Amino acid sequence: MKNKIRVLRAMREITQEELAGALGVTRQTIIAIEKGKYDPSLPLALRIARFFQLPVEKIFLAEESETPAS
Amino acid sequence: MKRNTFYLLIGVIGMLLVGVLWVSIQLAMPVLIQLAFLVAVLVGYLLRRTVSETIEDERTNVITQHAAVATLSVFWIVFFFVSIGSVVWEFSRPLGIFLPRPPGPGPEVVVVMEGPHFGNLGLAQLGLLGLMIILYGGFRIFYARKFGDWESDEE
């Protein structure tokens, strides 16, 4: 799953350490999410969305292979 | 307390335990290392609670879960392999069960009952436990890598 956390962070000038502290996770988890190595759970995704004051779907984008066939 | 200090203290406790094990063997007092082990686990748990940084979150929990399941998947096969061999070894010698036989002359059966070898059992268990730890460590490294534990960043 792709996401725009890195861009949103840069726009708000927030470090990974600060974001991790605000979300109660390790900095390594933020790095892993930004690099697409780890997909956050729904509660964490919602916390991230709340932190950036954006809807979840504006931050996380499912890739083609992840969307169900219509 | 900082995370690295915690890991350092855990290492020191581990080394102390090895020392206590040696003393325990010299004095032939198993209770010494057993108590020391319990105290070490308790101290480790209390020290962990004093770490101010976040050292565990949902990603580390996912890594732990995956590593634990993979370890168990392999370990039960090894455990069964060793156990079934031991059972065959045990049952292929006299068990000390005597069926009643008719009175009269017959061969005199002398069965020497051997005492249980707790020491050998303990060594086998320690070996298996060591294997479990190695398997867990390996799988943990694998899944930590998979879920981005060693991803570097420019920040």
PDB file of C-alpha atoms in Angstrom:
ATOM      1  CA  MET A   1       0.000   0.000   0.000  1.00  0.00           C
ATOM      2  CA  LYS A   2       1.324   3.420  -0.931  1.00  0.00           C
ATOM      3  CA  ASN A   3       0.979   6.421   1.314  1.00  0.00           C
ATOM      4  CA  LYS A   4       1.711  10.128   1.452  1.00  0.00           C
ATOM      5  CA  ILE A   5       3.036  10.306   4.995  1.00  0.00           C
ATOM      6  CA  ARG A   6       6.484  11.477   3.953  1.00  0.00           C
ATOM      7  CA  VAL A   7       5.009  14.319   1.888  1.00  0.00           C
ATOM      8  CA  LEU A   8       2.553  15.319   4.608  1.00  0.00           C
ATOM      9  CA  ARG A   9       5.334  15.278   7.156  1.00  0.00           C
ATOM     10  CA  ALA A  10       7.540  17.433   4.989  1.00  0.00           C
ATOM     11  CA  MET A  11       4.705  19.911   4.450  1.00  0.00           C
ATOM     12  CA  ARG A  12       4.238  20.253   8.192  1.00  0.00           C
ATOM     13  CA  GLU A  13       7.981  20.054   8.940  1.00  0.00           C
ATOM     14  CA  ILE A  14       7.587  17.155  11.331  1.00  0.00           C
ATOM     15  CA  THR A  15      10.383  14.654  11.891  1.00  0.00           C
ATOM     16  CA  GLN A  16       9.813  10.913  11.962  1.00  0.00           C
ATOM     17  CA  GLU A  17      10.754  10.927  15.633  1.00  0.00           C
ATOM     18  CA  GLU A  18       8.092  13.547  16.427  1.00  0.00           C
ATOM     19  CA  LEU A  19       5.421  11.721  14.446  1.00  0.00           C
ATOM     20  CA  ALA A  20       6.353   8.431  16.103  1.00  0.00           C
ATOM     21  CA  GLY A  21       6.114  10.072  19.531  1.00  0.00           C
ATOM     22  CA  ALA A  22       2.713  11.565  18.743  1.00  0.00           C
ATOM     23  CA  LEU A  23       1.385   8.213  17.511  1.00  0.00           C
ATOM     24  CA  GLY A  24       2.993   6.112  20.249  1.00  0.00           C
ATOM     25  CA  VAL A  25       5.064   3.956  17.898  1.00  0.00           C
ATOM     26  CA  THR A  26       8.778   3.583  17.213  1.00  0.00           C
ATOM     27  CA  ARG A  27      10.546   5.713  14.625  1.00  0.00           C
ATOM     28  CA  GLN A  28      11.430   2.506  12.799  1.00  0.00           C
ATOM     29  CA  THR A  29       7.716   1.825  12.329  1.00  0.00           C
ATOM     30  CA  ILE A  30       7.228   5.237  10.713  1.00  0.00           C
ATOM     31  CA  ILE A  31      10.182   4.530   8.392  1.00  0.00           C
ATOM     32  CA  ALA A  32       8.733   1.090   7.538  1.00  0.00           C
ATOM     33  CA  ILE A  33       5.299   2.579   6.773  1.00  0.00           C
ATOM     34  CA  GLU A  34       6.744   5.373   4.647  1.00  0.00           C
ATOM     35  CA  LYS A  35       8.794   2.879   2.654  1.00  0.00           C
ATOM     36  CA  GLY A  36       5.793   0.579   2.179  1.00  0.00           C
ATOM     37  CA  LYS A  37       7.417  -2.259   4.114  1.00  0.00           C
ATOM     38  CA  TYR A  38       4.660  -2.344   6.681  1.00  0.00           C
ATOM     39  CA  ASP A  39       0.947  -1.607   6.333  1.00  0.00           C
ATOM     40  CA  PRO A  40      -0.405  -0.087   9.565  1.00  0.00           C
ATOM     41  CA  SER A  41      -3.404  -1.551  11.328  1.00  0.00           C
ATOM     42  CA  LEU A  42      -6.740   0.231  10.928  1.00  0.00           C
ATOM     43  CA  PRO A  43      -6.516   1.916  14.376  1.00  0.00           C
ATOM     44  CA  LEU A  44      -3.019   3.237  13.599  1.00  0.00           C
ATOM     45  CA  ALA A  45      -4.101   4.377  10.130  1.00  0.00           C
ATOM     46  CA  LEU A  46      -6.979   6.253  11.736  1.00  0.00           C
ATOM     47  CA  ARG A  47      -4.610   7.836  14.272  1.00  0.00           C
ATOM     48  CA  ILE A  48      -2.353   8.956  11.429  1.00  0.00           C
ATOM     49  CA  ALA A  49      -5.350  10.389   9.561  1.00  0.00           C
ATOM     50  CA  ARG A  50      -6.493  12.198  12.689  1.00  0.00           C
ATOM     51  CA  PHE A  51      -2.993  13.548  13.240  1.00  0.00           C
ATOM     52  CA  PHE A  52      -2.847  15.023   9.727  1.00  0.00           C
ATOM     53  CA  GLN A  53      -6.545  15.968   9.868  1.00  0.00           C
ATOM     54  CA  LEU A  54      -7.246  14.223   6.595  1.00  0.00           C
ATOM     55  CA  PRO A  55      -9.453  11.288   5.584  1.00  0.00           C
ATOM     56  CA  VAL A  56      -7.646   7.931   5.576  1.00  0.00           C
ATOM     57  CA  GLU A  57      -8.149   7.480   1.820  1.00  0.00           C
ATOM     58  CA  LYS A  58      -6.288  10.739   1.176  1.00  0.00           C
ATOM     59  CA  ILE A  59      -3.226   9.342   2.917  1.00  0.00           C
ATOM     60  CA  PHE A  60      -3.239   5.656   2.009  1.00  0.00           C
ATOM     61  CA  LEU A  61      -3.662   4.470  -1.553  1.00  0.00           C
ATOM     62  CA  ALA A  62      -4.270   0.832  -2.410  1.00  0.00           C
ATOM     63  CA  GLU A  63      -2.149  -0.416  -5.300  1.00  0.00           C
ATOM     64  CA  GLU A  64      -3.742  -2.015  -8.383  1.00  0.00           C
ATOM     65  CA  SER A  65      -3.002  -5.557  -7.233  1.00  0.00           C
ATOM     66  CA  GLU A  66      -4.705  -4.885  -3.856  1.00  0.00           C
ATOM     67  CA  THR A  67      -8.033  -3.587  -5.201  1.00  0.00           C
ATOM     68  CA  PRO A  68     -10.764  -6.206  -5.655  1.00  0.00           C
ATOM     69  CA  ALA A  69     -11.774  -6.991  -9.226  1.00  0.00           C
ATOM     70  CA  SER A  70     -15.123  -5.449 -10.198  1.00  0.00           C
TER      71      SER A  70
ATOM     72  CA  MET B   1      15.941   4.594  31.398  1.00  0.00           C
ATOM     73  CA  LYS B   2      17.124   4.532  27.806  1.00  0.00           C
ATOM     74  CA  ARG B   3      16.569   1.530  25.592  1.00  0.00           C
ATOM     75  CA  ASN B   4      20.272   0.803  25.080  1.00  0.00           C
ATOM     76  CA  THR B   5      20.914   0.956  28.844  1.00  0.00           C
ATOM     77  CA  PHE B   6      18.171  -1.619  29.296  1.00  0.00           C
ATOM     78  CA  TYR B   7      19.747  -3.979  26.749  1.00  0.00           C
ATOM     79  CA  LEU B   8      23.151  -3.476  28.397  1.00  0.00           C
ATOM     80  CA  LEU B   9      21.751  -4.372  31.824  1.00  0.00           C
ATOM     81  CA  ILE B  10      20.053  -7.453  30.381  1.00  0.00           C
ATOM     82  CA  GLY B  11      23.446  -8.533  29.013  1.00  0.00           C
ATOM     83  CA  VAL B  12      25.060  -8.029  32.433  1.00  0.00           C
ATOM     84  CA  ILE B  13      22.289 -10.060  34.083  1.00  0.00           C
ATOM     85  CA  GLY B  14      22.842 -12.825  31.527  1.00  0.00           C
ATOM     86  CA  MET B  15      26.558 -12.948  32.338  1.00  0.00           C
ATOM     87  CA  LEU B  16      25.824 -12.988  36.070  1.00  0.00           C
ATOM     88  CA  LEU B  17      23.493 -15.940  35.508  1.00  0.00           C
ATOM     89  CA  VAL B  18      26.272 -17.866  33.773  1.00  0.00           C
ATOM     90  CA  GLY B  19      28.448 -17.209  36.835  1.00  0.00           C
ATOM     91  CA  VAL B  20      25.723 -18.369  39.208  1.00  0.00           C
ATOM     92  CA  LEU B  21      25.269 -21.499  37.074  1.00  0.00           C
ATOM     93  CA  TRP B  22      28.957 -22.283  37.477  1.00  0.00           C
ATOM     94  CA  VAL B  23      28.802 -21.756  41.273  1.00  0.00           C
ATOM     95  CA  SER B  24      25.617 -23.819  41.420  1.00  0.00           C
ATOM     96  CA  ILE B  25      27.333 -26.731  39.642  1.00  0.00           C
ATOM     97  CA  GLN B  26      30.411 -26.449  41.893  1.00  0.00           C
ATOM     98  CA  LEU B  27      28.266 -26.542  45.039  1.00  0.00           C
ATOM     99  CA  ALA B  28      25.822 -29.111  43.577  1.00  0.00           C
ATOM    100  CA  MET B  29      22.957 -26.804  44.495  1.00  0.00           C
ATOM    101  CA  PRO B  30      20.410 -26.619  41.667  1.00  0.00           C
ATOM    102  CA  VAL B  31      18.143 -24.386  43.734  1.00  0.00           C
ATOM    103  CA  LEU B  32      20.746 -21.615  43.497  1.00  0.00           C
ATOM    104  CA  ILE B  33      20.549 -21.196  39.716  1.00  0.00           C
ATOM    105  CA  GLN B  34      16.813 -21.861  39.729  1.00  0.00           C
ATOM    106  CA  LEU B  35      16.179 -19.023  42.181  1.00  0.00           C
ATOM    107  CA  ALA B  36      18.688 -16.780  40.419  1.00  0.00           C
ATOM    108  CA  PHE B  37      16.900 -17.400  37.125  1.00  0.00           C
ATOM    109  CA  LEU B  38      13.513 -16.465  38.593  1.00  0.00           C
ATOM    110  CA  VAL B  39      14.968 -13.329  40.189  1.00  0.00           C
ATOM    111  CA  ALA B  40      16.659 -12.396  36.883  1.00  0.00           C
ATOM    112  CA  VAL B  41      13.369 -12.719  34.994  1.00  0.00           C
ATOM    113  CA  LEU B  42      11.644 -10.549  37.600  1.00  0.00           C
ATOM    114  CA  VAL B  43      14.399  -7.911  37.531  1.00  0.00           C
ATOM    115  CA  GLY B  44      14.357  -7.921  33.713  1.00  0.00           C
ATOM    116  CA  TYR B  45      10.611  -7.385  33.724  1.00  0.00           C
ATOM    117  CA  LEU B  46      10.876  -4.516  36.242  1.00  0.00           C
ATOM    118  CA  LEU B  47      13.732  -2.902  34.299  1.00  0.00           C
ATOM    119  CA  ARG B  48      11.729  -3.106  31.086  1.00  0.00           C
ATOM    120  CA  ARG B  49       8.936  -1.115  32.684  1.00  0.00           C
ATOM    121  CA  THR B  50      11.338   1.744  33.408  1.00  0.00           C
ATOM    122  CA  VAL B  51      12.319   2.217  29.735  1.00  0.00           C
ATOM    123  CA  SER B  52      11.004   5.624  28.713  1.00  0.00           C
ATOM    124  CA  GLU B  53      11.264   5.153  24.938  1.00  0.00           C
ATOM    125  CA  THR B  54       8.748   3.141  22.949  1.00  0.00           C
ATOM    126  CA  ILE B  55      10.348  -0.226  22.335  1.00  0.00           C
ATOM    127  CA  GLU B  56       7.232  -2.141  21.393  1.00  0.00           C
ATOM    128  CA  ASP B  57       4.416  -1.265  19.045  1.00  0.00           C
ATOM    129  CA  GLU B  58       2.075  -3.020  16.647  1.00  0.00           C
ATOM    130  CA  ARG B  59       4.803  -3.645  14.043  1.00  0.00           C
ATOM    131  CA  THR B  60       7.130  -5.269  16.569  1.00  0.00           C
ATOM    132  CA  ASN B  61       4.156  -7.308  17.790  1.00  0.00           C
ATOM    133  CA  VAL B  62       3.501  -8.499  14.237  1.00  0.00           C
ATOM    134  CA  ILE B  63       7.172  -9.480  13.922  1.00  0.00           C
ATOM    135  CA  THR B  64       6.989 -11.354  17.234  1.00  0.00           C
ATOM    136  CA  GLN B  65       3.793 -13.163  16.210  1.00  0.00           C
ATOM    137  CA  HIS B  66       5.164 -14.264  12.848  1.00  0.00           C
ATOM    138  CA  ALA B  67       8.466 -15.383  14.389  1.00  0.00           C
ATOM    139  CA  ALA B  68       6.686 -17.310  17.171  1.00  0.00           C
ATOM    140  CA  VAL B  69       4.359 -19.140  14.774  1.00  0.00           C
ATOM    141  CA  ALA B  70       7.213 -20.026  12.413  1.00  0.00           C
ATOM    142  CA  THR B  71       9.341 -21.240  15.345  1.00  0.00           C
ATOM    143  CA  LEU B  72       6.529 -23.416  16.634  1.00  0.00           C
ATOM    144  CA  SER B  73       5.870 -24.820  13.146  1.00  0.00           C
ATOM    145  CA  VAL B  74       9.452 -26.068  12.899  1.00  0.00           C
ATOM    146  CA  PHE B  75      10.025 -26.843  16.565  1.00  0.00           C
ATOM    147  CA  TRP B  76       7.133 -29.275  16.998  1.00  0.00           C
ATOM    148  CA  ILE B  77       8.577 -31.428  14.217  1.00  0.00           C
ATOM    149  CA  VAL B  78      12.013 -31.524  15.887  1.00  0.00           C
ATOM    150  CA  PHE B  79      10.416 -32.087  19.288  1.00  0.00           C
ATOM    151  CA  PHE B  80       8.284 -34.935  17.967  1.00  0.00           C
ATOM    152  CA  PHE B  81      11.300 -36.400  16.144  1.00  0.00           C
ATOM    153  CA  VAL B  82      13.360 -36.456  19.354  1.00  0.00           C
ATOM    154  CA  SER B  83      10.464 -37.627  21.548  1.00  0.00           C
ATOM    155  CA  ILE B  84       9.412 -40.510  19.308  1.00  0.00           C
ATOM    156  CA  GLY B  85      13.037 -41.709  19.217  1.00  0.00           C
ATOM    157  CA  SER B  86      13.214 -41.532  23.013  1.00  0.00           C
ATOM    158  CA  VAL B  87       9.950 -43.463  23.363  1.00  0.00           C
ATOM    159  CA  VAL B  88      11.265 -46.262  21.119  1.00  0.00           C
ATOM    160  CA  TRP B  89      14.524 -46.303  23.105  1.00  0.00           C
ATOM    161  CA  GLU B  90      12.590 -46.512  26.383  1.00  0.00           C
ATOM    162  CA  PHE B  91      10.150 -49.213  25.267  1.00  0.00           C
ATOM    163  CA  SER B  92      12.767 -51.433  23.673  1.00  0.00           C
ATOM    164  CA  ARG B  93      14.156 -52.457  27.089  1.00  0.00           C
ATOM    165  CA  PRO B  94      12.493 -54.104  30.098  1.00  0.00           C
ATOM    166  CA  LEU B  95       9.901 -51.830  31.635  1.00  0.00           C
ATOM    167  CA  GLY B  96       9.787 -53.468  35.050  1.00  0.00           C
ATOM    168  CA  ILE B  97       6.288 -54.827  34.516  1.00  0.00           C
ATOM    169  CA  PHE B  98       5.987 -58.411  35.758  1.00  0.00           C
ATOM    170  CA  LEU B  99       3.104 -60.601  34.680  1.00  0.00           C
ATOM    171  CA  PRO B 100       2.165 -63.432  37.078  1.00  0.00           C
ATOM    172  CA  ARG B 101       3.696 -66.709  35.977  1.00  0.00           C
ATOM    173  CA  PRO B 102       2.744 -70.228  37.020  1.00  0.00           C
ATOM    174  CA  PRO B 103       4.578 -71.584  40.031  1.00  0.00           C
ATOM    175  CA  GLY B 104       7.387 -73.991  39.423  1.00  0.00           C
ATOM    176  CA  PRO B 105      10.907 -73.971  38.171  1.00  0.00           C
ATOM    177  CA  GLY B 106      11.766 -71.407  35.610  1.00  0.00           C
ATOM    178  CA  PRO B 107      14.467 -69.039  34.698  1.00  0.00           C
ATOM    179  CA  GLU B 108      15.282 -66.553  37.358  1.00  0.00           C
ATOM    180  CA  VAL B 109      14.752 -63.072  36.017  1.00  0.00           C
ATOM    181  CA  VAL B 110      16.801 -60.383  37.595  1.00  0.00           C
ATOM    182  CA  VAL B 111      15.741 -56.919  36.594  1.00  0.00           C
ATOM    183  CA  VAL B 112      17.889 -54.064  37.679  1.00  0.00           C
ATOM    184  CA  MET B 113      15.744 -50.965  37.825  1.00  0.00           C
ATOM    185  CA  GLU B 114      17.628 -47.933  36.761  1.00  0.00           C
ATOM    186  CA  GLY B 115      16.954 -44.631  38.391  1.00  0.00           C
ATOM    187  CA  PRO B 116      15.704 -41.737  36.315  1.00  0.00           C
ATOM    188  CA  HIS B 117      18.452 -39.692  34.695  1.00  0.00           C
ATOM    189  CA  PHE B 118      17.216 -36.201  35.415  1.00  0.00           C
ATOM    190  CA  GLY B 119      20.565 -34.734  34.420  1.00  0.00           C
ATOM    191  CA  ASN B 120      20.364 -36.236  30.915  1.00  0.00           C
ATOM    192  CA  LEU B 121      16.762 -35.101  30.633  1.00  0.00           C
ATOM    193  CA  GLY B 122      17.783 -31.592  31.628  1.00  0.00           C
ATOM    194  CA  LEU B 123      20.584 -31.550  29.047  1.00  0.00           C
ATOM    195  CA  ALA B 124      18.216 -32.730  26.322  1.00  0.00           C
ATOM    196  CA  GLN B 125      15.689 -30.080  27.338  1.00  0.00           C
ATOM    197  CA  LEU B 126      18.351 -27.384  27.366  1.00  0.00           C
ATOM    198  CA  GLY B 127      19.479 -28.493  23.920  1.00  0.00           C
ATOM    199  CA  LEU B 128      15.931 -28.280  22.598  1.00  0.00           C
ATOM    200  CA  LEU B 129      15.415 -24.935  24.331  1.00  0.00           C
ATOM    201  CA  GLY B 130      18.651 -23.676  22.773  1.00  0.00           C
ATOM    202  CA  LEU B 131      17.409 -24.830  19.375  1.00  0.00           C
ATOM    203  CA  MET B 132      14.101 -23.054  19.969  1.00  0.00           C
ATOM    204  CA  ILE B 133      15.923 -19.817  20.834  1.00  0.00           C
ATOM    205  CA  ILE B 134      18.130 -20.102  17.739  1.00  0.00           C
ATOM    206  CA  LEU B 135      15.090 -20.779  15.536  1.00  0.00           C
ATOM    207  CA  TYR B 136      13.201 -17.875  17.090  1.00  0.00           C
ATOM    208  CA  GLY B 137      16.190 -15.553  16.662  1.00  0.00           C
ATOM    209  CA  GLY B 138      16.547 -16.556  13.021  1.00  0.00           C
ATOM    210  CA  PHE B 139      12.874 -16.127  12.216  1.00  0.00           C
ATOM    211  CA  ARG B 140      12.792 -12.850  14.109  1.00  0.00           C
ATOM    212  CA  ILE B 141      15.652 -11.495  12.012  1.00  0.00           C
ATOM    213  CA  PHE B 142      13.881 -12.697   8.870  1.00  0.00           C
ATOM    214  CA  TYR B 143      10.551 -11.043   9.719  1.00  0.00           C
ATOM    215  CA  ALA B 144      12.176  -7.911  11.148  1.00  0.00           C
ATOM    216  CA  ARG B 145      13.892  -7.515   7.793  1.00  0.00           C
ATOM    217  CA  LYS B 146      10.632  -8.164   5.970  1.00  0.00           C
ATOM    218  CA  PHE B 147       8.760  -5.532   7.984  1.00  0.00           C
ATOM    219  CA  GLY B 148      11.460  -2.909   7.615  1.00  0.00           C
ATOM    220  CA  ASP B 149      13.412  -3.091  10.852  1.00  0.00           C
ATOM    221  CA  TRP B 150      16.728  -2.193   9.278  1.00  0.00           C
ATOM    222  CA  GLU B 151      15.512   0.296   6.755  1.00  0.00           C
ATOM    223  CA  SER B 152      17.754   3.325   6.908  1.00  0.00           C
ATOM    224  CA  ASP B 153      16.600   6.841   6.373  1.00  0.00           C
ATOM    225  CA  GLU B 154      18.185  10.151   5.580  1.00  0.00           C
ATOM    226  CA  GLU B 155      16.786  11.883   8.667  1.00  0.00           C
TER     227      GLU B 155
END
